[in-house]
Amino acid sequence: MDWQPLLLTFKLALVTTLLLLIIAIPLAYWLAYTKSRFKPILETLVSMPLVLPPTVLGFYLLVTFSPSSVLGGWLNNYFGIQFIFSFHGLVLASIIYSLPFMVHPIQAGFANINTTMIEASYVLGKSKITTLFKILIPNIKPSLLTGVVLAFAHTIGEFGVVLMIGGNIPGKTKVASIAIYDEVEALNYDTANSYSLILFAITFSILLVVYIVNGGYLKRFWK
């Protein structure tokens, strides 16, 4: 069995999750507390990957960032950045496709915080940035953990969107889900089963840890 697709998959999931965490915290904060009339539009855009077929998203990314397009040609000519059939493209597609899995839990965590804590921080002269990092984020650790794990696990399982924008280039864009598809098409069921079992075991373990930690089972066990 070739381990390269698995290593590439976990590299993609790790990079995507870290970038999503940076993007999702301010975005979820704004969605949780804003009273802007544009909030429903932005919430809809964030949630679209939940219902949109991944091939549709992959197709529009392919068209948008193709070297023959205006944006794709500009990025390639002036910055040397090419998203089509590259690892950068996989990361971009994964960020968009896994965005709601990171934003929604964090947004829910912010929304459930007692507003008196926020008001008390402002009364004491703390800025919004200080309140965010000193008061809000420490109080939504379960939500952060949930968002991180869901985004990571969801990225591991991507297929359609990464195939559309990344193709099937060994060592570059061929992730585990595509490797499984290739092995099934080649009737190599034993190898496909090996890939599948590894992904199943890892994602099951990660989700189990989240439920144990967020459910407080460890504290009950040690009492």
mmCIF file of C-alpha atoms in Angstrom:
data_model
loop_
_atom_site.group_PDB
_atom_site.id
_atom_site.type_symbol
_atom_site.label_atom_id
_atom_site.label_comp_id
_atom_site.label_asym_id
_atom_site.label_seq_id
_atom_site.Cartn_x
_atom_site.Cartn_y
_atom_site.Cartn_z
ATOM 1 C CA MET A 1 0.000 0.000 0.000
ATOM 2 C CA ASP A 2 1.239 3.467 -0.925
ATOM 3 C CA TRP A 3 1.295 5.683 2.184
ATOM 4 C CA GLN A 4 1.690 8.926 0.235
ATOM 5 C CA PRO A 5 -2.073 9.572 -0.194
ATOM 6 C CA LEU A 6 -2.622 9.171 3.557
ATOM 7 C CA LEU A 7 0.255 11.487 4.441
ATOM 8 C CA LEU A 8 -1.001 14.060 1.937
ATOM 9 C CA THR A 9 -4.529 13.777 3.350
ATOM 10 C CA PHE A 10 -3.444 14.496 6.919
ATOM 11 C CA LYS A 11 -1.166 17.306 5.774
ATOM 12 C CA LEU A 12 -4.124 18.845 3.934
ATOM 13 C CA ALA A 13 -6.420 18.401 6.945
ATOM 14 C CA LEU A 14 -3.899 19.960 9.325
ATOM 15 C CA VAL A 15 -3.156 23.005 7.142
ATOM 16 C CA THR A 16 -6.855 23.525 6.387
ATOM 17 C CA THR A 17 -7.850 23.282 10.055
ATOM 18 C CA LEU A 18 -5.211 25.785 11.198
ATOM 19 C CA LEU A 19 -6.198 28.307 8.531
ATOM 20 C CA LEU A 20 -9.890 27.780 9.225
ATOM 21 C CA LEU A 21 -9.368 28.441 12.929
ATOM 22 C CA ILE A 22 -7.788 31.809 12.106
ATOM 23 C CA ILE A 23 -10.628 32.676 9.716
ATOM 24 C CA ALA A 24 -13.526 31.266 11.733
ATOM 25 C CA ILE A 25 -12.956 32.961 15.101
ATOM 26 C CA PRO A 26 -13.453 36.574 13.898
ATOM 27 C CA LEU A 27 -16.151 35.494 11.439
ATOM 28 C CA ALA A 28 -18.100 33.555 14.083
ATOM 29 C CA TYR A 29 -17.677 36.431 16.551
ATOM 30 C CA TRP A 30 -19.172 38.868 14.046
ATOM 31 C CA LEU A 31 -22.057 36.542 13.177
ATOM 32 C CA ALA A 32 -22.838 35.920 16.850
ATOM 33 C CA TYR A 33 -23.067 39.572 17.894
ATOM 34 C CA THR A 34 -23.751 41.662 14.809
ATOM 35 C CA LYS A 35 -27.117 43.262 14.114
ATOM 36 C CA SER A 36 -26.271 44.003 10.499
ATOM 37 C CA ARG A 37 -28.935 43.498 7.859
ATOM 38 C CA PHE A 38 -26.376 41.556 5.827
ATOM 39 C CA LYS A 39 -26.004 38.839 8.481
ATOM 40 C CA PRO A 40 -28.521 36.428 6.853
ATOM 41 C CA ILE A 41 -26.695 36.718 3.527
ATOM 42 C CA LEU A 42 -23.319 35.937 5.050
ATOM 43 C CA GLU A 43 -24.750 33.088 7.133
ATOM 44 C CA THR A 44 -26.258 31.643 3.965
ATOM 45 C CA LEU A 45 -22.945 31.850 2.116
ATOM 46 C CA VAL A 46 -21.108 30.189 5.004
ATOM 47 C CA SER A 47 -23.679 27.386 5.166
ATOM 48 C CA MET A 48 -23.890 26.733 1.407
ATOM 49 C CA PRO A 49 -21.273 23.926 1.431
ATOM 50 C CA LEU A 50 -23.586 21.935 3.725
ATOM 51 C CA VAL A 51 -26.197 21.550 0.977
ATOM 52 C CA LEU A 52 -24.289 22.324 -2.231
ATOM 53 C CA PRO A 53 -22.961 19.298 -4.146
ATOM 54 C CA PRO A 54 -19.164 19.307 -3.848
ATOM 55 C CA THR A 55 -18.812 18.926 -7.615
ATOM 56 C CA VAL A 56 -20.666 22.211 -8.104
ATOM 57 C CA LEU A 57 -18.292 24.015 -5.754
ATOM 58 C CA GLY A 58 -15.316 22.301 -7.384
ATOM 59 C CA PHE A 59 -16.522 23.280 -10.866
ATOM 60 C CA TYR A 60 -16.823 26.979 -10.025
ATOM 61 C CA LEU A 61 -13.438 26.975 -8.318
ATOM 62 C CA LEU A 62 -12.022 25.325 -11.418
ATOM 63 C CA VAL A 63 -13.546 27.991 -13.665
ATOM 64 C CA THR A 64 -12.610 30.889 -11.378
ATOM 65 C CA PHE A 65 -8.969 29.982 -10.861
ATOM 66 C CA SER A 66 -8.212 28.456 -14.231
ATOM 67 C CA PRO A 67 -5.101 29.999 -15.865
ATOM 68 C CA SER A 68 -7.345 31.056 -18.736
ATOM 69 C CA SER A 69 -9.626 33.079 -16.435
ATOM 70 C CA VAL A 70 -9.003 36.692 -15.476
ATOM 71 C CA LEU A 71 -8.361 35.997 -11.786
ATOM 72 C CA GLY A 72 -6.436 32.783 -12.351
ATOM 73 C CA GLY A 73 -4.276 34.327 -15.050
ATOM 74 C CA TRP A 74 -3.538 37.384 -12.904
ATOM 75 C CA LEU A 75 -2.496 35.274 -9.893
ATOM 76 C CA ASN A 76 -0.320 33.064 -12.068
ATOM 77 C CA ASN A 77 1.360 35.853 -14.056
ATOM 78 C CA TYR A 78 2.047 38.317 -11.235
ATOM 79 C CA PHE A 79 2.440 36.088 -8.171
ATOM 80 C CA GLY A 80 3.229 32.669 -9.616
ATOM 81 C CA ILE A 81 0.272 31.166 -7.736
ATOM 82 C CA GLN A 82 -1.637 28.359 -9.414
ATOM 83 C CA PHE A 83 -4.598 26.823 -7.629
ATOM 84 C CA ILE A 84 -5.615 24.355 -10.321
ATOM 85 C CA PHE A 85 -4.083 20.871 -9.932
ATOM 86 C CA SER A 86 -1.919 21.923 -6.996
ATOM 87 C CA PHE A 87 -1.806 21.476 -3.230
ATOM 88 C CA HIS A 88 -2.676 25.170 -2.832
ATOM 89 C CA GLY A 89 -5.892 24.491 -4.714
ATOM 90 C CA LEU A 90 -6.728 21.593 -2.410
ATOM 91 C CA VAL A 91 -6.260 23.872 0.603
ATOM 92 C CA LEU A 92 -8.434 26.618 -0.893
ATOM 93 C CA ALA A 93 -11.213 24.175 -1.790
ATOM 94 C CA SER A 94 -11.035 22.511 1.629
ATOM 95 C CA ILE A 95 -11.240 25.839 3.466
ATOM 96 C CA ILE A 96 -14.406 26.794 1.607
ATOM 97 C CA TYR A 97 -15.959 23.338 1.825
ATOM 98 C CA SER A 98 -15.234 22.829 5.542
ATOM 99 C CA LEU A 99 -15.933 26.427 6.615
ATOM 100 C CA PRO A 100 -19.392 25.812 8.162
ATOM 101 C CA PHE A 101 -18.063 22.907 10.226
ATOM 102 C CA MET A 102 -15.692 25.307 11.963
ATOM 103 C CA VAL A 103 -17.819 28.454 12.050
ATOM 104 C CA HIS A 104 -21.109 27.048 13.326
ATOM 105 C CA PRO A 105 -19.848 25.474 16.593
ATOM 106 C CA ILE A 106 -17.764 28.555 17.426
ATOM 107 C CA GLN A 107 -20.652 30.881 16.603
ATOM 108 C CA ALA A 108 -22.933 28.848 18.874
ATOM 109 C CA GLY A 109 -20.335 29.046 21.629
ATOM 110 C CA PHE A 110 -20.133 32.836 21.372
ATOM 111 C CA ALA A 111 -23.931 33.171 21.283
ATOM 112 C CA ASN A 112 -24.346 31.114 24.474
ATOM 113 C CA ILE A 113 -21.970 33.220 26.567
ATOM 114 C CA ASN A 114 -23.663 35.315 29.255
ATOM 115 C CA THR A 115 -23.684 38.896 27.977
ATOM 116 C CA THR A 116 -23.073 40.233 31.501
ATOM 117 C CA MET A 117 -19.496 38.933 31.254
ATOM 118 C CA ILE A 118 -18.952 40.956 28.106
ATOM 119 C CA GLU A 119 -20.561 44.071 29.581
ATOM 120 C CA ALA A 120 -18.461 43.771 32.737
ATOM 121 C CA SER A 121 -15.310 43.589 30.629
ATOM 122 C CA TYR A 122 -16.275 46.747 28.745
ATOM 123 C CA VAL A 123 -17.110 48.537 32.008
ATOM 124 C CA LEU A 124 -13.609 47.720 33.267
ATOM 125 C CA GLY A 125 -12.211 49.444 30.198
ATOM 126 C CA LYS A 126 -11.198 46.381 28.228
ATOM 127 C CA SER A 127 -11.211 46.619 24.443
ATOM 128 C CA LYS A 128 -13.147 44.264 22.167
ATOM 129 C CA ILE A 129 -9.937 42.463 21.189
ATOM 130 C CA THR A 130 -8.926 41.978 24.826
ATOM 131 C CA THR A 131 -12.438 40.808 25.707
ATOM 132 C CA LEU A 132 -12.357 38.347 22.829
ATOM 133 C CA PHE A 133 -9.062 36.731 23.810
ATOM 134 C CA LYS A 134 -9.283 37.041 27.602
ATOM 135 C CA ILE A 135 -12.986 36.441 28.237
ATOM 136 C CA LEU A 136 -14.784 34.920 25.275
ATOM 137 C CA ILE A 137 -12.353 32.402 23.806
ATOM 138 C CA PRO A 138 -11.418 30.794 27.172
ATOM 139 C CA ASN A 139 -15.151 30.242 27.792
ATOM 140 C CA ILE A 140 -15.853 28.478 24.492
ATOM 141 C CA LYS A 141 -13.138 25.815 24.593
ATOM 142 C CA PRO A 142 -15.622 22.942 23.967
ATOM 143 C CA SER A 143 -16.978 24.784 20.926
ATOM 144 C CA LEU A 144 -13.471 25.419 19.636
ATOM 145 C CA LEU A 145 -12.559 21.762 20.088
ATOM 146 C CA THR A 146 -15.720 20.672 18.299
ATOM 147 C CA GLY A 147 -15.067 23.028 15.391
ATOM 148 C CA VAL A 148 -11.443 21.953 15.043
ATOM 149 C CA VAL A 149 -12.280 18.245 15.087
ATOM 150 C CA LEU A 150 -15.249 18.511 12.713
ATOM 151 C CA ALA A 151 -13.257 20.567 10.219
ATOM 152 C CA PHE A 152 -10.299 18.175 10.418
ATOM 153 C CA ALA A 153 -12.457 15.060 10.030
ATOM 154 C CA HIS A 154 -14.527 16.582 7.241
ATOM 155 C CA THR A 155 -11.397 17.538 5.294
ATOM 156 C CA ILE A 156 -10.109 13.979 5.573
ATOM 157 C CA GLY A 157 -13.289 12.690 3.934
ATOM 158 C CA GLU A 158 -13.466 15.122 1.007
ATOM 159 C CA PHE A 159 -13.677 13.659 -2.466
ATOM 160 C CA GLY A 160 -15.625 15.526 -5.141
ATOM 161 C CA VAL A 161 -14.350 19.032 -4.555
ATOM 162 C CA VAL A 162 -10.676 18.036 -4.271
ATOM 163 C CA LEU A 163 -10.940 15.808 -7.343
ATOM 164 C CA MET A 164 -12.404 18.656 -9.385
ATOM 165 C CA ILE A 165 -9.788 21.268 -8.522
ATOM 166 C CA GLY A 166 -6.802 19.034 -7.749
ATOM 167 C CA GLY A 167 -7.193 16.123 -10.084
ATOM 168 C CA ASN A 168 -5.401 12.874 -9.373
ATOM 169 C CA ILE A 169 -1.671 13.606 -9.343
ATOM 170 C CA PRO A 170 0.335 11.108 -7.239
ATOM 171 C CA GLY A 171 2.328 12.778 -4.483
ATOM 172 C CA LYS A 172 0.767 16.163 -5.213
ATOM 173 C CA THR A 173 -3.041 16.063 -5.172
ATOM 174 C CA LYS A 174 -3.934 12.382 -4.810
ATOM 175 C CA VAL A 175 -5.466 12.178 -1.338
ATOM 176 C CA ALA A 176 -6.724 9.043 0.393
ATOM 177 C CA SER A 177 -10.354 9.326 -0.747
ATOM 178 C CA ILE A 178 -9.214 9.462 -4.381
ATOM 179 C CA ALA A 179 -6.801 6.586 -3.795
ATOM 180 C CA ILE A 180 -9.691 4.474 -2.484
ATOM 181 C CA TYR A 181 -11.728 5.261 -5.603
ATOM 182 C CA ASP A 182 -8.792 4.315 -7.842
ATOM 183 C CA GLU A 183 -8.237 1.025 -6.041
ATOM 184 C CA VAL A 184 -11.923 0.109 -6.273
ATOM 185 C CA GLU A 185 -11.945 0.885 -9.991
ATOM 186 C CA ALA A 186 -8.873 -1.327 -10.394
ATOM 187 C CA LEU A 187 -10.638 -4.077 -8.373
ATOM 188 C CA ASN A 188 -7.928 -3.906 -5.701
ATOM 189 C CA TYR A 189 -10.407 -4.298 -2.858
ATOM 190 C CA ASP A 190 -7.812 -5.318 -0.274
ATOM 191 C CA THR A 191 -5.855 -2.100 -0.717
ATOM 192 C CA ALA A 192 -9.058 -0.024 -0.787
ATOM 193 C CA ASN A 193 -10.124 -1.742 2.415
ATOM 194 C CA SER A 194 -6.780 -0.891 4.059
ATOM 195 C CA TYR A 195 -7.122 2.794 3.203
ATOM 196 C CA SER A 196 -10.746 2.809 4.347
ATOM 197 C CA LEU A 197 -10.052 1.082 7.663
ATOM 198 C CA ILE A 198 -7.276 3.527 8.512
ATOM 199 C CA LEU A 199 -9.482 6.553 7.782
ATOM 200 C CA PHE A 200 -12.407 4.992 9.645
ATOM 201 C CA ALA A 201 -10.314 4.227 12.728
ATOM 202 C CA ILE A 202 -8.736 7.672 12.867
ATOM 203 C CA THR A 203 -11.945 9.667 12.362
ATOM 204 C CA PHE A 204 -13.824 7.453 14.846
ATOM 205 C CA SER A 205 -11.098 7.949 17.455
ATOM 206 C CA ILE A 206 -11.019 11.712 16.964
ATOM 207 C CA LEU A 207 -14.790 12.081 17.285
ATOM 208 C CA LEU A 208 -14.852 9.757 20.304
ATOM 209 C CA VAL A 209 -12.296 11.941 22.083
ATOM 210 C CA VAL A 210 -14.425 15.041 21.427
ATOM 211 C CA TYR A 211 -17.547 13.438 22.874
ATOM 212 C CA ILE A 212 -15.626 12.186 25.904
ATOM 213 C CA VAL A 213 -14.018 15.565 26.609
ATOM 214 C CA ASN A 214 -17.091 17.695 25.938
ATOM 215 C CA GLY A 215 -19.342 15.289 27.832
ATOM 216 C CA GLY A 216 -17.206 15.459 30.941
ATOM 217 C CA TYR A 217 -16.749 11.691 31.064
ATOM 218 C CA LEU A 218 -13.117 11.991 32.120
ATOM 219 C CA LYS A 219 -14.066 14.008 35.209
ATOM 220 C CA ARG A 220 -16.732 11.466 36.125
ATOM 221 C CA PHE A 221 -14.295 8.598 35.651
ATOM 222 C CA TRP A 222 -11.681 10.068 37.992
ATOM 223 C CA LYS A 223 -14.161 10.923 40.743
#
